[in-house]
Amino acid sequence: MNRLLTIVKLFGLCLFSHLAFSASAQNFNAQKSGVWETQNFQFQNGQSMPSLKLGYTTLGSPQNEAVLILHGTAGNSIGMLNPAFGGQLFGPGQVLDAQKYYVIIPDALGTGQSSKPSDGMKAQFPVYNYNDMVKAQYLLVKEGLGVKHLRLVLGNSMGGMQALIWCADYPAEVGRIAVLAAGLSQSPM
């Protein structure tokens, strides 16, 4: 019994350490967070919302080449700034240096500061899928932030599946994609 208790404590300590490390976001060049709102959003299944919000974080200057970073299922834009991910990409001299690129990291529908069922609509929230998430991101990038072309769309897990949709639906706006740990099928959210 003592050994089991020790193992449980050790597991708990490891889990706490992992969560504390991965949750701590760093600050990067010209880091800003916001919420953009679009009106009369039409979902792929025909449902609509009079107002849809998308949370986002940007790094760097809008005058620089833009890159779009898409998080996984349980993530959000701030989570992508942790030392294990953002700390390896967005710092000075790193591959996506926020002094050289305009880094856009949206909260997917249903996460972070973006519209989600728990905002009040609960079961009345429209059924949505990855195509709807990408359409909302596209509107944020084009209309909300005024970006005409993305040098790169990089997505992790669910974000990787969204990157593939970006490439298929908006090929003229995307220079390259990078897909990390993603599958090739989806189901409604």
PDB file of N, CA, C and O in Angstrom, residues 118-146:
ATOM      1  N   SER A 118     -20.345  26.561 -24.350  1.00  0.00           N
ATOM      2  CA  SER A 118     -20.423  26.939 -22.935  1.00  0.00           C
ATOM      3  C   SER A 118     -20.595  28.443 -22.731  1.00  0.00           C
ATOM      4  O   SER A 118     -20.797  28.896 -21.611  1.00  0.00           O
ATOM      5  N   ASP A 119     -20.550  29.244 -23.801  1.00  0.00           N
ATOM      6  CA  ASP A 119     -20.794  30.684 -23.682  1.00  0.00           C
ATOM      7  C   ASP A 119     -22.253  30.982 -23.335  1.00  0.00           C
ATOM      8  O   ASP A 119     -22.586  32.102 -23.014  1.00  0.00           O
ATOM      9  N   GLY A 120     -23.116  29.982 -23.438  1.00  0.00           N
ATOM     10  CA  GLY A 120     -24.517  30.206 -23.097  1.00  0.00           C
ATOM     11  C   GLY A 120     -25.487  29.439 -23.967  1.00  0.00           C
ATOM     12  O   GLY A 120     -26.580  29.106 -23.536  1.00  0.00           O
ATOM     13  N   MET A 121     -25.093  29.155 -25.198  1.00  0.00           N
ATOM     14  CA  MET A 121     -26.015  28.460 -26.101  1.00  0.00           C
ATOM     15  C   MET A 121     -26.121  26.971 -25.797  1.00  0.00           C
ATOM     16  O   MET A 121     -27.098  26.327 -26.174  1.00  0.00           O
ATOM     17  N   LYS A 122     -25.093  26.430 -25.152  1.00  0.00           N
ATOM     18  CA  LYS A 122     -25.049  25.002 -24.803  1.00  0.00           C
ATOM     19  C   LYS A 122     -25.453  24.133 -26.003  1.00  0.00           C
ATOM     20  O   LYS A 122     -24.857  24.239 -27.052  1.00  0.00           O
ATOM     21  N   ALA A 123     -26.469  23.286 -25.885  1.00  0.00           N
ATOM     22  CA  ALA A 123     -26.849  22.351 -26.940  1.00  0.00           C
ATOM     23  C   ALA A 123     -27.425  23.054 -28.178  1.00  0.00           C
ATOM     24  O   ALA A 123     -27.556  22.438 -29.234  1.00  0.00           O
ATOM     25  N   GLN A 124     -27.753  24.338 -28.068  1.00  0.00           N
ATOM     26  CA  GLN A 124     -28.283  25.081 -29.211  1.00  0.00           C
ATOM     27  C   GLN A 124     -27.165  25.622 -30.110  1.00  0.00           C
ATOM     28  O   GLN A 124     -27.437  26.156 -31.186  1.00  0.00           O
ATOM     29  N   PHE A 125     -25.909  25.475 -29.659  1.00  0.00           N
ATOM     30  CA  PHE A 125     -24.779  25.935 -30.468  1.00  0.00           C
ATOM     31  C   PHE A 125     -24.750  25.109 -31.759  1.00  0.00           C
ATOM     32  O   PHE A 125     -24.936  23.897 -31.731  1.00  0.00           O
ATOM     33  N   PRO A 126     -24.525  25.743 -32.908  1.00  0.00           N
ATOM     34  CA  PRO A 126     -24.512  24.980 -34.164  1.00  0.00           C
ATOM     35  C   PRO A 126     -23.476  23.848 -34.158  1.00  0.00           C
ATOM     36  O   PRO A 126     -22.409  23.966 -33.561  1.00  0.00           O
ATOM     37  N   VAL A 127     -23.810  22.771 -34.819  1.00  0.00           N
ATOM     38  CA  VAL A 127     -22.863  21.675 -35.016  1.00  0.00           C
ATOM     39  C   VAL A 127     -21.808  22.194 -35.994  1.00  0.00           C
ATOM     40  O   VAL A 127     -22.149  22.746 -37.040  1.00  0.00           O
ATOM     41  N   TYR A 128     -20.542  22.042 -35.645  1.00  0.00           N
ATOM     42  CA  TYR A 128     -19.478  22.569 -36.503  1.00  0.00           C
ATOM     43  C   TYR A 128     -18.395  21.526 -36.721  1.00  0.00           C
ATOM     44  O   TYR A 128     -18.309  20.541 -36.001  1.00  0.00           O
ATOM     45  N   ASN A 129     -17.595  21.751 -37.749  1.00  0.00           N
ATOM     46  CA  ASN A 129     -16.508  20.839 -38.070  1.00  0.00           C
ATOM     47  C   ASN A 129     -15.247  21.626 -38.415  1.00  0.00           C
ATOM     48  O   ASN A 129     -15.232  22.857 -38.299  1.00  0.00           O
ATOM     49  N   TYR A 130     -14.214  20.929 -38.853  1.00  0.00           N
ATOM     50  CA  TYR A 130     -12.947  21.598 -39.162  1.00  0.00           C
ATOM     51  C   TYR A 130     -13.088  22.612 -40.289  1.00  0.00           C
ATOM     52  O   TYR A 130     -12.423  23.645 -40.286  1.00  0.00           O
ATOM     53  N   ASN A 131     -13.946  22.339 -41.259  1.00  0.00           N
ATOM     54  CA  ASN A 131     -14.149  23.295 -42.348  1.00  0.00           C
ATOM     55  C   ASN A 131     -14.692  24.621 -41.814  1.00  0.00           C
ATOM     56  O   ASN A 131     -14.289  25.691 -42.282  1.00  0.00           O
ATOM     57  N   ASP A 132     -15.595  24.542 -40.838  1.00  0.00           N
ATOM     58  CA  ASP A 132     -16.129  25.761 -40.220  1.00  0.00           C
ATOM     59  C   ASP A 132     -15.036  26.502 -39.453  1.00  0.00           C
ATOM     60  O   ASP A 132     -14.970  27.735 -39.485  1.00  0.00           O
ATOM     61  N   MET A 133     -14.184  25.750 -38.750  1.00  0.00           N
ATOM     62  CA  MET A 133     -13.078  26.364 -38.025  1.00  0.00           C
ATOM     63  C   MET A 133     -12.154  27.114 -38.981  1.00  0.00           C
ATOM     64  O   MET A 133     -11.748  28.249 -38.720  1.00  0.00           O
ATOM     65  N   VAL A 134     -11.838  26.471 -40.102  1.00  0.00           N
ATOM     66  CA  VAL A 134     -10.935  27.083 -41.080  1.00  0.00           C
ATOM     67  C   VAL A 134     -11.585  28.301 -41.734  1.00  0.00           C
ATOM     68  O   VAL A 134     -10.936  29.329 -41.931  1.00  0.00           O
ATOM     69  N   LYS A 135     -12.867  28.211 -42.045  1.00  0.00           N
ATOM     70  CA  LYS A 135     -13.567  29.370 -42.620  1.00  0.00           C
ATOM     71  C   LYS A 135     -13.511  30.558 -41.662  1.00  0.00           C
ATOM     72  O   LYS A 135     -13.237  31.690 -42.081  1.00  0.00           O
ATOM     73  N   ALA A 136     -13.736  30.308 -40.381  1.00  0.00           N
ATOM     74  CA  ALA A 136     -13.668  31.381 -39.384  1.00  0.00           C
ATOM     75  C   ALA A 136     -12.243  31.945 -39.292  1.00  0.00           C
ATOM     76  O   ALA A 136     -12.053  33.166 -39.216  1.00  0.00           O
ATOM     77  N   GLN A 137     -11.231  31.074 -39.323  1.00  0.00           N
ATOM     78  CA  GLN A 137      -9.837  31.530 -39.298  1.00  0.00           C
ATOM     79  C   GLN A 137      -9.522  32.372 -40.538  1.00  0.00           C
ATOM     80  O   GLN A 137      -8.849  33.406 -40.446  1.00  0.00           O
ATOM     81  N   TYR A 138     -10.005  31.914 -41.682  1.00  0.00           N
ATOM     82  CA  TYR A 138      -9.793  32.648 -42.929  1.00  0.00           C
ATOM     83  C   TYR A 138     -10.363  34.065 -42.819  1.00  0.00           C
ATOM     84  O   TYR A 138      -9.715  35.043 -43.205  1.00  0.00           O
ATOM     85  N   LEU A 139     -11.587  34.164 -42.310  1.00  0.00           N
ATOM     86  CA  LEU A 139     -12.208  35.484 -42.149  1.00  0.00           C
ATOM     87  C   LEU A 139     -11.407  36.363 -41.181  1.00  0.00           C
ATOM     88  O   LEU A 139     -11.239  37.561 -41.430  1.00  0.00           O
ATOM     89  N   LEU A 140     -10.921  35.771 -40.094  1.00  0.00           N
ATOM     90  CA  LEU A 140     -10.078  36.523 -39.156  1.00  0.00           C
ATOM     91  C   LEU A 140      -8.832  37.039 -39.862  1.00  0.00           C
ATOM     92  O   LEU A 140      -8.494  38.222 -39.761  1.00  0.00           O
ATOM     93  N   VAL A 141      -8.145  36.161 -40.569  1.00  0.00           N
ATOM     94  CA  VAL A 141      -6.896  36.535 -41.240  1.00  0.00           C
ATOM     95  C   VAL A 141      -7.136  37.616 -42.292  1.00  0.00           C
ATOM     96  O   VAL A 141      -6.443  38.636 -42.315  1.00  0.00           O
ATOM     97  N   LYS A 142      -8.120  37.403 -43.173  1.00  0.00           N
ATOM     98  CA  LYS A 142      -8.361  38.326 -44.290  1.00  0.00           C
ATOM     99  C   LYS A 142      -9.063  39.614 -43.854  1.00  0.00           C
ATOM    100  O   LYS A 142      -8.607  40.700 -44.171  1.00  0.00           O
ATOM    101  N   GLU A 143     -10.185  39.470 -43.163  1.00  0.00           N
ATOM    102  CA  GLU A 143     -10.990  40.639 -42.823  1.00  0.00           C
ATOM    103  C   GLU A 143     -10.560  41.278 -41.507  1.00  0.00           C
ATOM    104  O   GLU A 143     -10.479  42.497 -41.403  1.00  0.00           O
ATOM    105  N   GLY A 144     -10.318  40.446 -40.513  1.00  0.00           N
ATOM    106  CA  GLY A 144      -9.985  40.976 -39.194  1.00  0.00           C
ATOM    107  C   GLY A 144      -8.586  41.546 -39.094  1.00  0.00           C
ATOM    108  O   GLY A 144      -8.374  42.592 -38.483  1.00  0.00           O
ATOM    109  N   LEU A 145      -7.609  40.873 -39.701  1.00  0.00           N
ATOM    110  CA  LEU A 145      -6.212  41.305 -39.594  1.00  0.00           C
ATOM    111  C   LEU A 145      -5.666  41.892 -40.894  1.00  0.00           C
ATOM    112  O   LEU A 145      -4.558  42.422 -40.915  1.00  0.00           O
ATOM    113  N   GLY A 146      -6.415  41.781 -41.990  1.00  0.00           N
ATOM    114  CA  GLY A 146      -6.007  42.381 -43.257  1.00  0.00           C
ATOM    115  C   GLY A 146      -4.828  41.702 -43.937  1.00  0.00           C
ATOM    116  O   GLY A 146      -4.129  42.321 -44.735  1.00  0.00           O
TER     117      GLY A 146
END
